PDB file of C-alpha atoms and ligand atoms in Angstrom:
ATOM      1  CA  MET A   1      27.248  -6.322   6.295  1.00  0.00           C
ATOM      2  CA  ILE A   2      25.359  -4.743   3.445  1.00  0.00           C
ATOM      3  CA  GLY A   3      22.166  -5.509   5.329  1.00  0.00           C
ATOM      4  CA  MET A   4      23.425  -3.706   8.427  1.00  0.00           C
ATOM      5  CA  PHE A   5      24.420  -0.746   6.325  1.00  0.00           C
ATOM      6  CA  LYS A   6      20.988  -0.518   4.775  1.00  0.00           C
ATOM      7  CA  GLU A   7      19.308  -0.792   8.149  1.00  0.00           C
ATOM      8  CA  LYS A   8      21.384   2.112   9.466  1.00  0.00           C
ATOM      9  CA  ARG A   9      20.598   4.230   6.440  1.00  0.00           C
ATOM     10  CA  ILE A  10      16.878   3.773   6.952  1.00  0.00           C
ATOM     11  CA  LYS A  11      17.066   4.321  10.694  1.00  0.00           C
ATOM     12  CA  LYS A  12      18.982   7.568  10.176  1.00  0.00           C
ATOM     13  CA  SER A  13      15.852   9.163   8.725  1.00  0.00           C
ATOM     14  CA  LEU A  14      13.311   7.544  11.023  1.00  0.00           C
ATOM     15  CA  SER A  15      11.641   9.626  13.706  1.00  0.00           C
ATOM     16  CA  ASP A  16      11.521   8.008  17.097  1.00  0.00           C
ATOM     17  CA  THR A  17       9.132   5.423  15.756  1.00  0.00           C
ATOM     18  CA  VAL A  18       8.107   1.913  16.680  1.00  0.00           C
ATOM     19  CA  PHE A  19       7.618   1.030  13.021  1.00  0.00           C
ATOM     20  CA  GLY A  20      11.119   0.232  11.815  1.00  0.00           C
ATOM     21  CA  ARG A  21      12.845   0.169  15.186  1.00  0.00           C
ATOM     22  CA  ASN A  22      13.526  -3.438  14.271  1.00  0.00           C
ATOM     23  CA  ILE A  23      14.335  -4.042  10.588  1.00  0.00           C
ATOM     24  CA  VAL A  24      14.807  -7.382   8.856  1.00  0.00           C
ATOM     25  CA  TYR A  25      16.493  -6.815   5.524  1.00  0.00           C
ATOM     26  CA  MET A  26      17.080  -9.345   2.759  1.00  0.00           C
ATOM     27  CA  HIS A  27      18.571  -8.983  -0.694  1.00  0.00           C
ATOM     28  CA  VAL A  28      15.910 -11.250  -2.082  1.00  0.00           C
ATOM     29  CA  CYS A  29      12.914 -13.094  -0.717  1.00  0.00           C
ATOM     30  CA  ASP A  30       9.719 -14.587  -2.077  1.00  0.00           C
ATOM     31  CA  SER A  31       7.427 -11.924  -0.626  1.00  0.00           C
ATOM     32  CA  THR A  32       8.018  -9.664   2.367  1.00  0.00           C
ATOM     33  CA  ASN A  33       4.446 -10.407   3.514  1.00  0.00           C
ATOM     34  CA  GLU A  34       5.238 -14.134   3.508  1.00  0.00           C
ATOM     35  CA  LEU A  35       8.537 -13.474   5.274  1.00  0.00           C
ATOM     36  CA  ALA A  36       6.688 -11.512   7.967  1.00  0.00           C
ATOM     37  CA  LYS A  37       4.231 -14.387   8.378  1.00  0.00           C
ATOM     38  CA  ARG A  38       7.104 -16.800   8.933  1.00  0.00           C
ATOM     39  CA  GLU A  39       8.729 -14.408  11.422  1.00  0.00           C
ATOM     40  CA  VAL A  40       5.537 -13.465  13.205  1.00  0.00           C
ATOM     41  CA  GLU A  41       7.181 -13.890  16.606  1.00  0.00           C
ATOM     42  CA  MET A  42       9.210 -10.724  15.963  1.00  0.00           C
ATOM     43  CA  PRO A  43       8.163  -7.609  17.924  1.00  0.00           C
ATOM     44  CA  HIS A  44       5.343  -5.260  16.992  1.00  0.00           C
ATOM     45  CA  GLY A  45       6.489  -2.735  14.410  1.00  0.00           C
ATOM     46  CA  THR A  46       9.173  -4.931  12.845  1.00  0.00           C
ATOM     47  CA  VAL A  47       9.656  -4.001   9.198  1.00  0.00           C
ATOM     48  CA  PHE A  48      10.692  -6.612   6.627  1.00  0.00           C
ATOM     49  CA  ILE A  49      12.385  -5.204   3.542  1.00  0.00           C
ATOM     50  CA  ALA A  50      13.795  -6.844   0.441  1.00  0.00           C
ATOM     51  CA  ASP A  51      15.631  -5.509  -2.603  1.00  0.00           C
ATOM     52  CA  GLU A  52      13.826  -8.022  -4.757  1.00  0.00           C
ATOM     53  CA  GLN A  53      10.802 -10.301  -4.469  1.00  0.00           C
ATOM     54  CA  THR A  54      10.540 -13.472  -6.508  1.00  0.00           C
ATOM     55  CA  ASN A  55       6.853 -13.911  -5.732  1.00  0.00           C
ATOM     56  CA  GLY A  56       5.515 -10.447  -4.892  1.00  0.00           C
ATOM     57  CA  LYS A  57       1.819 -10.671  -4.163  1.00  0.00           C
ATOM     58  CA  GLY A  58      -1.112  -8.433  -4.924  1.00  0.00           C
ATOM     59  CA  ARG A  59      -4.663  -8.834  -3.671  1.00  0.00           C
ATOM     60  CA  LEU A  60      -6.955 -11.664  -4.704  1.00  0.00           C
ATOM     61  CA  GLY A  61      -4.104 -13.888  -5.931  1.00  0.00           C
ATOM     62  CA  ARG A  62      -2.581 -11.287  -8.221  1.00  0.00           C
ATOM     63  CA  THR A  63       1.140 -10.643  -8.725  1.00  0.00           C
ATOM     64  CA  TRP A  64       3.233  -7.610  -7.737  1.00  0.00           C
ATOM     65  CA  GLU A  65       6.068  -6.954 -10.186  1.00  0.00           C
ATOM     66  CA  SER A  66       9.139  -6.519  -7.961  1.00  0.00           C
ATOM     67  CA  GLN A  67      12.232  -5.741 -10.002  1.00  0.00           C
ATOM     68  CA  LYS A  68      15.583  -5.919  -8.284  1.00  0.00           C
ATOM     69  CA  LYS A  69      16.710  -2.765  -6.448  1.00  0.00           C
ATOM     70  CA  SER A  70      14.270  -0.517  -8.244  1.00  0.00           C
ATOM     71  CA  GLY A  71      11.394  -0.477  -5.812  1.00  0.00           C
ATOM     72  CA  ILE A  72      10.539  -0.567  -2.142  1.00  0.00           C
ATOM     73  CA  TYR A  73       9.110  -3.889  -1.007  1.00  0.00           C
ATOM     74  CA  MET A  74       8.349  -3.807   2.676  1.00  0.00           C
ATOM     75  CA  SER A  75       5.939  -5.215   5.228  1.00  0.00           C
ATOM     76  CA  VAL A  76       5.103  -3.861   8.655  1.00  0.00           C
ATOM     77  CA  LEU A  77       4.220  -6.384  11.359  1.00  0.00           C
ATOM     78  CA  ILE A  78       1.426  -5.018  13.522  1.00  0.00           C
ATOM     79  CA  LYS A  79       0.645  -6.772  16.767  1.00  0.00           C
ATOM     80  CA  ASP A  80      -2.053  -4.626  18.357  1.00  0.00           C
ATOM     81  CA  ASP A  81      -5.600  -5.680  19.022  1.00  0.00           C
ATOM     82  CA  ILE A  82      -7.203  -4.452  15.838  1.00  0.00           C
ATOM     83  CA  PRO A  83     -10.807  -5.612  15.525  1.00  0.00           C
ATOM     84  CA  LEU A  84     -11.177  -7.953  12.559  1.00  0.00           C
ATOM     85  CA  ARG A  85     -13.654  -5.677  10.811  1.00  0.00           C
ATOM     86  CA  ASP A  86     -11.168  -2.768  10.914  1.00  0.00           C
ATOM     87  CA  ILE A  87      -8.214  -4.556   9.342  1.00  0.00           C
ATOM     88  CA  SER A  88      -9.076  -3.620   5.767  1.00  0.00           C
ATOM     89  CA  GLN A  89      -9.068   0.042   6.861  1.00  0.00           C
ATOM     90  CA  LEU A  90      -5.346  -0.240   7.565  1.00  0.00           C
ATOM     91  CA  THR A  91      -4.803  -0.432   3.816  1.00  0.00           C
ATOM     92  CA  LEU A  92      -6.495   2.936   3.474  1.00  0.00           C
ATOM     93  CA  VAL A  93      -4.447   4.409   6.311  1.00  0.00           C
ATOM     94  CA  ALA A  94      -1.232   3.168   4.669  1.00  0.00           C
ATOM     95  CA  GLY A  95      -2.351   4.664   1.345  1.00  0.00           C
ATOM     96  CA  VAL A  96      -2.707   8.114   2.912  1.00  0.00           C
ATOM     97  CA  ALA A  97       0.713   7.695   4.565  1.00  0.00           C
ATOM     98  CA  VAL A  98       2.337   6.865   1.225  1.00  0.00           C
ATOM     99  CA  CYS A  99       0.740   9.906  -0.432  1.00  0.00           C
ATOM    100  CA  ARG A 100       1.938  12.179   2.363  1.00  0.00           C
ATOM    101  CA  ALA A 101       5.441  10.735   2.136  1.00  0.00           C
ATOM    102  CA  LEU A 102       5.819  10.751  -1.653  1.00  0.00           C
ATOM    103  CA  GLY A 103       4.240  14.079  -2.517  1.00  0.00           C
ATOM    104  CA  TYR A 104       4.203  14.275  -6.354  1.00  0.00           C
ATOM    105  CA  ASP A 105       0.450  14.878  -6.502  1.00  0.00           C
ATOM    106  CA  THR A 106      -0.150  11.253  -5.566  1.00  0.00           C
ATOM    107  CA  LYS A 107      -3.797  10.251  -5.178  1.00  0.00           C
ATOM    108  CA  ILE A 108      -5.605   7.072  -4.255  1.00  0.00           C
ATOM    109  CA  LYS A 109      -7.700   4.831  -6.462  1.00  0.00           C
ATOM    110  CA  TRP A 110      -9.960   3.111  -3.950  1.00  0.00           C
ATOM    111  CA  PRO A 111      -9.019   1.091  -2.034  1.00  0.00           C
ATOM    112  CA  ASN A 112      -5.269   0.492  -2.310  1.00  0.00           C
ATOM    113  CA  ASP A 113      -3.706   1.917  -5.448  1.00  0.00           C
ATOM    114  CA  VAL A 114      -1.595   5.017  -5.018  1.00  0.00           C
ATOM    115  CA  VAL A 115      -1.523   6.706  -8.403  1.00  0.00           C
ATOM    116  CA  ILE A 116       0.155   9.594 -10.139  1.00  0.00           C
ATOM    117  CA  GLY A 117      -2.164  10.783 -12.879  1.00  0.00           C
ATOM    118  CA  THR A 118      -3.756   7.608 -14.178  1.00  0.00           C
ATOM    119  CA  ARG A 119      -0.915   5.223 -13.321  1.00  0.00           C
ATOM    120  CA  LYS A 120      -0.164   3.167 -10.267  1.00  0.00           C
ATOM    121  CA  VAL A 121       3.012   3.928  -8.323  1.00  0.00           C
ATOM    122  CA  CYS A 122       2.247   1.910  -5.189  1.00  0.00           C
ATOM    123  CA  GLY A 123       0.091  -1.001  -4.066  1.00  0.00           C
ATOM    124  CA  ILE A 124      -0.757  -2.123  -0.549  1.00  0.00           C
ATOM    125  CA  LEU A 125      -1.680  -5.590   0.667  1.00  0.00           C
ATOM    126  CA  THR A 126      -2.919  -6.057   4.228  1.00  0.00           C
ATOM    127  CA  GLU A 127      -3.187  -9.596   5.529  1.00  0.00           C
ATOM    128  CA  ARG A 128      -3.940 -11.239   8.838  1.00  0.00           C
ATOM    129  CA  THR A 129      -1.994 -14.106  10.309  1.00  0.00           C
ATOM    130  CA  GLY A 130      -3.203 -15.365  13.674  1.00  0.00           C
ATOM    131  CA  ASP A 131      -3.600 -12.281  15.857  1.00  0.00           C
ATOM    132  CA  ALA A 132      -1.083 -10.250  13.884  1.00  0.00           C
ATOM    133  CA  VAL A 133      -1.643  -8.041  10.856  1.00  0.00           C
ATOM    134  CA  ILE A 134       0.868  -7.532   8.068  1.00  0.00           C
ATOM    135  CA  CYS A 135       0.732  -4.418   5.980  1.00  0.00           C
ATOM    136  CA  GLY A 136       2.749  -4.855   2.787  1.00  0.00           C
ATOM    137  CA  ILE A 137       3.675  -1.794   0.755  1.00  0.00           C
ATOM    138  CA  GLY A 138       5.199  -1.870  -2.728  1.00  0.00           C
ATOM    139  CA  ILE A 139       6.431   1.402  -4.257  1.00  0.00           C
ATOM    140  CA  ASN A 140       7.928   1.830  -7.720  1.00  0.00           C
ATOM    141  CA  VAL A 141      10.826   4.165  -7.094  1.00  0.00           C
ATOM    142  CA  ASN A 142      13.612   3.912  -9.686  1.00  0.00           C
ATOM    143  CA  THR A 143      11.933   1.545 -12.138  1.00  0.00           C
ATOM    144  CA  LYS A 144      12.876   2.626 -15.659  1.00  0.00           C
ATOM    145  CA  GLU A 145      10.352   0.528 -17.540  1.00  0.00           C
ATOM    146  CA  PHE A 146       7.704  -2.074 -16.913  1.00  0.00           C
ATOM    147  CA  PRO A 147       6.825  -5.237 -18.793  1.00  0.00           C
ATOM    148  CA  PRO A 148       4.314  -4.637 -21.622  1.00  0.00           C
ATOM    149  CA  HIS A 149       1.273  -5.805 -19.656  1.00  0.00           C
ATOM    150  CA  LEU A 150       1.929  -3.060 -17.057  1.00  0.00           C
ATOM    151  CA  SER A 151       3.236  -0.270 -19.250  1.00  0.00           C
ATOM    152  CA  ASP A 152      -0.153   1.457 -19.484  1.00  0.00           C
ATOM    153  CA  ILE A 153      -1.048   1.202 -15.806  1.00  0.00           C
ATOM    154  CA  ALA A 154       2.224   1.446 -13.866  1.00  0.00           C
ATOM    155  CA  THR A 155       4.571   4.326 -13.203  1.00  0.00           C
ATOM    156  CA  SER A 156       7.528   5.078 -10.929  1.00  0.00           C
ATOM    157  CA  LEU A 157       8.986   8.152  -9.289  1.00  0.00           C
ATOM    158  CA  PHE A 158      11.839   7.946 -11.802  1.00  0.00           C
ATOM    159  CA  ILE A 159       9.465   7.873 -14.781  1.00  0.00           C
ATOM    160  CA  GLU A 160       7.543  10.839 -13.383  1.00  0.00           C
ATOM    161  CA  SER A 161      10.529  12.988 -12.488  1.00  0.00           C
ATOM    162  CA  GLY A 162      13.490  11.748 -14.543  1.00  0.00           C
ATOM    163  CA  GLU A 163      15.428  11.540 -11.271  1.00  0.00           C
ATOM    164  CA  LYS A 164      16.652   8.645  -9.186  1.00  0.00           C
ATOM    165  CA  HIS A 165      15.439   8.607  -5.606  1.00  0.00           C
ATOM    166  CA  ASP A 166      16.973   7.232  -2.429  1.00  0.00           C
ATOM    167  CA  ARG A 167      14.860   4.195  -1.557  1.00  0.00           C
ATOM    168  CA  ASP A 168      16.039   4.049   2.049  1.00  0.00           C
ATOM    169  CA  TYR A 169      15.096   7.654   2.675  1.00  0.00           C
ATOM    170  CA  ILE A 170      11.657   7.166   1.126  1.00  0.00           C
ATOM    171  CA  CYS A 171      11.193   4.022   3.185  1.00  0.00           C
ATOM    172  CA  ALA A 172      11.816   6.034   6.340  1.00  0.00           C
ATOM    173  CA  LEU A 173       9.468   8.838   5.263  1.00  0.00           C
ATOM    174  CA  VAL A 174       6.671   6.340   4.618  1.00  0.00           C
ATOM    175  CA  LEU A 175       7.216   4.632   7.981  1.00  0.00           C
ATOM    176  CA  ASN A 176       7.218   7.983   9.797  1.00  0.00           C
ATOM    177  CA  GLU A 177       3.929   9.022   8.203  1.00  0.00           C
ATOM    178  CA  PHE A 178       2.399   5.582   8.622  1.00  0.00           C
ATOM    179  CA  GLU A 179       3.127   5.532  12.326  1.00  0.00           C
ATOM    180  CA  ILE A 180       1.607   8.979  12.905  1.00  0.00           C
ATOM    181  CA  LEU A 181      -1.572   8.017  11.069  1.00  0.00           C
ATOM    182  CA  TYR A 182      -1.656   4.540  12.562  1.00  0.00           C
ATOM    183  CA  ASN A 183      -1.650   5.986  16.081  1.00  0.00           C
ATOM    184  CA  GLN A 184      -4.519   8.307  15.166  1.00  0.00           C
ATOM    185  CA  PHE A 185      -6.370   5.351  13.632  1.00  0.00           C
ATOM    186  CA  LYS A 186      -5.783   3.225  16.727  1.00  0.00           C
ATOM    187  CA  ASP A 187      -7.078   5.944  19.039  1.00  0.00           C
ATOM    188  CA  GLY A 188     -10.009   7.235  17.031  1.00  0.00           C
ATOM    189  CA  GLY A 189     -10.693   4.726  14.255  1.00  0.00           C
ATOM    190  CA  PHE A 190     -10.877   5.377  10.535  1.00  0.00           C
ATOM    191  CA  ALA A 191     -12.934   8.532  11.223  1.00  0.00           C
ATOM    192  CA  GLU A 192      -9.614  10.215  12.139  1.00  0.00           C
ATOM    193  CA  ILE A 193      -8.214   9.650   8.652  1.00  0.00           C
ATOM    194  CA  TYR A 194     -11.485   9.850   6.764  1.00  0.00           C
ATOM    195  CA  GLY A 195     -11.160  13.490   5.651  1.00  0.00           C
ATOM    196  CA  GLN A 196      -7.672  13.013   4.239  1.00  0.00           C
ATOM    197  CA  TYR A 197      -8.636   9.789   2.497  1.00  0.00           C
ATOM    198  CA  PHE A 198     -11.732  11.407   0.986  1.00  0.00           C
ATOM    199  CA  ASP A 199      -9.700  14.332  -0.362  1.00  0.00           C
ATOM    200  CA  LEU A 200      -7.123  11.998  -1.944  1.00  0.00           C
ATOM    201  CA  CYS A 201      -9.547   9.483  -3.450  1.00  0.00           C
ATOM    202  CA  VAL A 202      -9.809   9.894  -7.237  1.00  0.00           C
ATOM    203  CA  THR A 203     -12.364   7.118  -7.647  1.00  0.00           C
ATOM    204  CA  LEU A 204     -15.136   9.361  -6.355  1.00  0.00           C
ATOM    205  CA  GLY A 205     -17.190  11.053  -9.040  1.00  0.00           C
ATOM    206  CA  HIS A 206     -16.504   8.336 -11.619  1.00  0.00           C
ATOM    207  CA  ASP A 207     -18.614   5.573 -13.102  1.00  0.00           C
ATOM    208  CA  VAL A 208     -17.170   2.306 -11.852  1.00  0.00           C
ATOM    209  CA  VAL A 209     -17.709  -1.398 -12.047  1.00  0.00           C
ATOM    210  CA  ALA A 210     -16.938  -3.546  -9.020  1.00  0.00           C
ATOM    211  CA  PHE A 211     -16.444  -7.283  -9.396  1.00  0.00           C
ATOM    212  CA  ARG A 212     -17.660  -9.288  -6.413  1.00  0.00           C
ATOM    213  CA  ASP A 213     -17.691 -13.105  -6.623  1.00  0.00           C
ATOM    214  CA  GLY A 214     -18.332 -13.044 -10.363  1.00  0.00           C
ATOM    215  CA  GLU A 215     -21.097 -10.466  -9.951  1.00  0.00           C
ATOM    216  CA  GLU A 216     -20.710  -7.003 -11.514  1.00  0.00           C
ATOM    217  CA  ILE A 217     -21.899  -3.942  -9.638  1.00  0.00           C
ATOM    218  CA  THR A 218     -22.081  -0.947 -11.930  1.00  0.00           C
ATOM    219  CA  GLY A 219     -22.768   2.615 -10.903  1.00  0.00           C
ATOM    220  CA  PHE A 220     -21.458   5.973  -9.828  1.00  0.00           C
ATOM    221  CA  ALA A 221     -18.855   6.100  -7.052  1.00  0.00           C
ATOM    222  CA  CYS A 222     -20.498   8.627  -4.786  1.00  0.00           C
ATOM    223  CA  GLY A 223     -18.896   8.254  -1.376  1.00  0.00           C
ATOM    224  CA  ILE A 224     -16.725   6.497   1.152  1.00  0.00           C
ATOM    225  CA  SER A 225     -18.433   5.003   4.188  1.00  0.00           C
ATOM    226  CA  LEU A 226     -17.136   5.723   7.671  1.00  0.00           C
ATOM    227  CA  GLU A 227     -15.790   2.163   7.653  1.00  0.00           C
ATOM    228  CA  GLY A 228     -13.809   2.828   4.468  1.00  0.00           C
ATOM    229  CA  GLY A 229     -16.153   1.064   2.029  1.00  0.00           C
ATOM    230  CA  LEU A 230     -16.887   2.494  -1.426  1.00  0.00           C
ATOM    231  CA  ILE A 231     -20.484   3.639  -1.865  1.00  0.00           C
ATOM    232  CA  ILE A 232     -21.761   2.986  -5.379  1.00  0.00           C
ATOM    233  CA  ASP A 233     -24.969   4.531  -6.590  1.00  0.00           C
ATOM    234  CA  THR A 234     -26.531   1.800  -8.773  1.00  0.00           C
ATOM    235  CA  GLU A 235     -29.853   1.523 -10.588  1.00  0.00           C
ATOM    236  CA  ASP A 236     -31.121  -0.468  -7.610  1.00  0.00           C
ATOM    237  CA  GLY A 237     -29.965   2.030  -4.998  1.00  0.00           C
ATOM    238  CA  GLU A 238     -26.777   2.511  -3.037  1.00  0.00           C
ATOM    239  CA  VAL A 239     -24.446  -0.440  -2.508  1.00  0.00           C
ATOM    240  CA  THR A 240     -21.396  -0.292  -0.229  1.00  0.00           C
ATOM    241  CA  VAL A 241     -18.522  -2.589  -1.124  1.00  0.00           C
ATOM    242  CA  SER A 242     -15.606  -3.305   1.165  1.00  0.00           C
ATOM    243  CA  SER A 243     -11.992  -3.479   0.062  1.00  0.00           C
ATOM    244  CA  GLY A 244     -11.405  -7.103   0.957  1.00  0.00           C
ATOM    245  CA  GLU A 245     -14.000  -8.409  -1.439  1.00  0.00           C
ATOM    246  CA  VAL A 246     -13.965  -6.476  -4.680  1.00  0.00           C
ATOM    247  CA  SER A 247     -11.847  -5.261  -7.512  1.00  0.00           C
ATOM    248  CA  VAL A 248     -12.929  -1.939  -8.998  1.00  0.00           C
ATOM    249  CA  ARG A 249     -12.311  -0.497 -12.442  1.00  0.00           C
ATOM    250  CA  GLY A 250     -13.359   2.779 -13.934  1.00  0.00           C
ATOM    251  CA  MET A 251     -15.856   2.235 -16.745  1.00  0.00           C
ATOM    252  CA  TYR A 252     -13.847   4.466 -19.052  1.00  0.00           C
ATOM    253  CA  GLY A 253     -10.264   3.657 -18.067  1.00  0.00           C
ATOM    254  CA  TYR A 254      -8.188   2.489 -15.152  1.00  0.00           C
ATOM    255  CA  ILE A 255      -9.339   5.160 -12.682  1.00  0.00           C
TER     256      ILE A 255
HETATM  257  C1  LIG B   1      -1.755  -4.548  -4.856  1.00  0.00           C
HETATM  258  O1  LIG B   1      -2.582  -5.552  -5.250  1.00  0.00           O
HETATM  259  O2  LIG B   1      -1.646  -3.478  -5.392  1.00  0.00           O
HETATM  260  C2  LIG B   1      -0.933  -4.878  -3.626  1.00  0.00           C
HETATM  261  C3  LIG B   1       0.532  -4.873  -3.903  1.00  0.00           C
HETATM  262  C4  LIG B   1       1.335  -5.069  -2.640  1.00  0.00           C
HETATM  263  C5  LIG B   1       2.782  -5.261  -2.923  1.00  0.00           C
HETATM  264  C6  LIG B   1       3.598  -5.318  -1.656  1.00  0.00           C
HETATM  265  S1  LIG B   1       5.310  -5.360  -1.960  1.00  0.00           S
HETATM  266  C7  LIG B   1       5.644  -5.755  -0.324  1.00  0.00           C
HETATM  267  C8  LIG B   1       4.571  -6.750   0.097  1.00  0.00           C
HETATM  268  N1  LIG B   1       4.970  -8.100  -0.234  1.00  0.00           N
HETATM  269  C9  LIG B   1       4.153  -8.643  -1.157  1.00  0.00           C
HETATM  270  O3  LIG B   1       4.276  -9.802  -1.627  1.00  0.00           O
HETATM  271  N2  LIG B   1       3.195  -7.765  -1.493  1.00  0.00           N
HETATM  272  C10 LIG B   1       3.323  -6.529  -0.756  1.00  0.00           C
HETATM  273  P1  LIG B   1      -3.695  -5.408  -6.360  1.00  0.00           P
HETATM  274  O4  LIG B   1      -4.639  -4.292  -6.022  1.00  0.00           O
HETATM  275  O5  LIG B   1      -4.263  -6.768  -6.489  1.00  0.00           O
HETATM  276  O6  LIG B   1      -2.904  -5.005  -7.655  1.00  0.00           O
HETATM  277  C11 LIG B   1      -2.160  -5.939  -8.376  1.00  0.00           C
HETATM  278  C12 LIG B   1      -2.191  -5.477  -9.819  1.00  0.00           C
HETATM  279  O7  LIG B   1      -1.374  -4.301  -9.960  1.00  0.00           O
HETATM  280  C13 LIG B   1      -1.599  -6.491 -10.778  1.00  0.00           C
HETATM  281  O8  LIG B   1      -2.578  -7.414 -11.219  1.00  0.00           O
HETATM  282  C14 LIG B   1      -1.101  -5.600 -11.909  1.00  0.00           C
HETATM  283  O9  LIG B   1      -2.161  -5.221 -12.768  1.00  0.00           O
HETATM  284  C15 LIG B   1      -0.653  -4.340 -11.184  1.00  0.00           C
HETATM  285  N3  LIG B   1       0.771  -4.367 -10.848  1.00  0.00           N
HETATM  286  C16 LIG B   1       1.586  -5.423 -10.588  1.00  0.00           C
HETATM  287  N4  LIG B   1       2.808  -5.019 -10.270  1.00  0.00           N
HETATM  288  C17 LIG B   1       2.811  -3.673 -10.348  1.00  0.00           C
HETATM  289  C18 LIG B   1       3.788  -2.672 -10.136  1.00  0.00           C
HETATM  290  N5  LIG B   1       5.044  -2.943  -9.747  1.00  0.00           N
HETATM  291  N6  LIG B   1       3.401  -1.380 -10.302  1.00  0.00           N
HETATM  292  C19 LIG B   1       2.159  -1.046 -10.661  1.00  0.00           C
HETATM  293  N7  LIG B   1       1.199  -1.950 -10.883  1.00  0.00           N
HETATM  294  C20 LIG B   1       1.508  -3.249 -10.726  1.00  0.00           C
END
């Protein structure tokens, strides 16, 4: 019953969207991305949401801290023909959608960290399973404090504003924005979103180090390619790295 109630609350604020028309809600699950993989037969646009994840996943085998009822943990099942090479761009599209939905001067640390100031408020993990793509979005909404290892890099809407926010409403706002941008992306490719992404990306103009297969690429983040890669100006010339393969840190801090 509680699940039904939650579903209705989210749907109340949804535009006439495909994303979220079908919602699978659980109090707790291992990871909404894993849940979506198991339920991949569900229709396009199904959204999997949990109040808590026991094994929330980040990129490259990392962990996503998913405290009970304080954040949004959701995954959108996308069953369109997205060319393999374009899948990583979905992460960037979702990042812009989250910024538009949250407001709060949110920006993006390339590729998938939505930040407020220098701290991360949201992370996005896009994965492929068979012909389907799963876009997982984690947002720290009412989190009061983080474990020590995250206290310098993580923030929440509550920490930023001192106010509790309605997670269901924010969920709906994100899905509304994501669907608008996703349709533009599907019709015209990443070029449609490029300008917005560029304006939001705080990595540009900073010295960065990218880690790729144990190799360090150091230089100045000078641009975003039309495919969504980060262009780094190194001593040996420009190198473009793509989001699936690297982790990037600022040389003088997290950004
Ligand atoms: C991400 O990975 O940022 C992707 C996170 C995606 C989470 C969503 S929740 C719904 C769906 N189901 C899942 O299982 N996952 C998705 P990455 O760029 O690798 O960042 C991970 C790093 O962010 C960690 O190593 C920590 O340093 C930091 N981190 C972990 N939990 C955090 C949190 N709650 N808030 C801010 N930073 C966090």
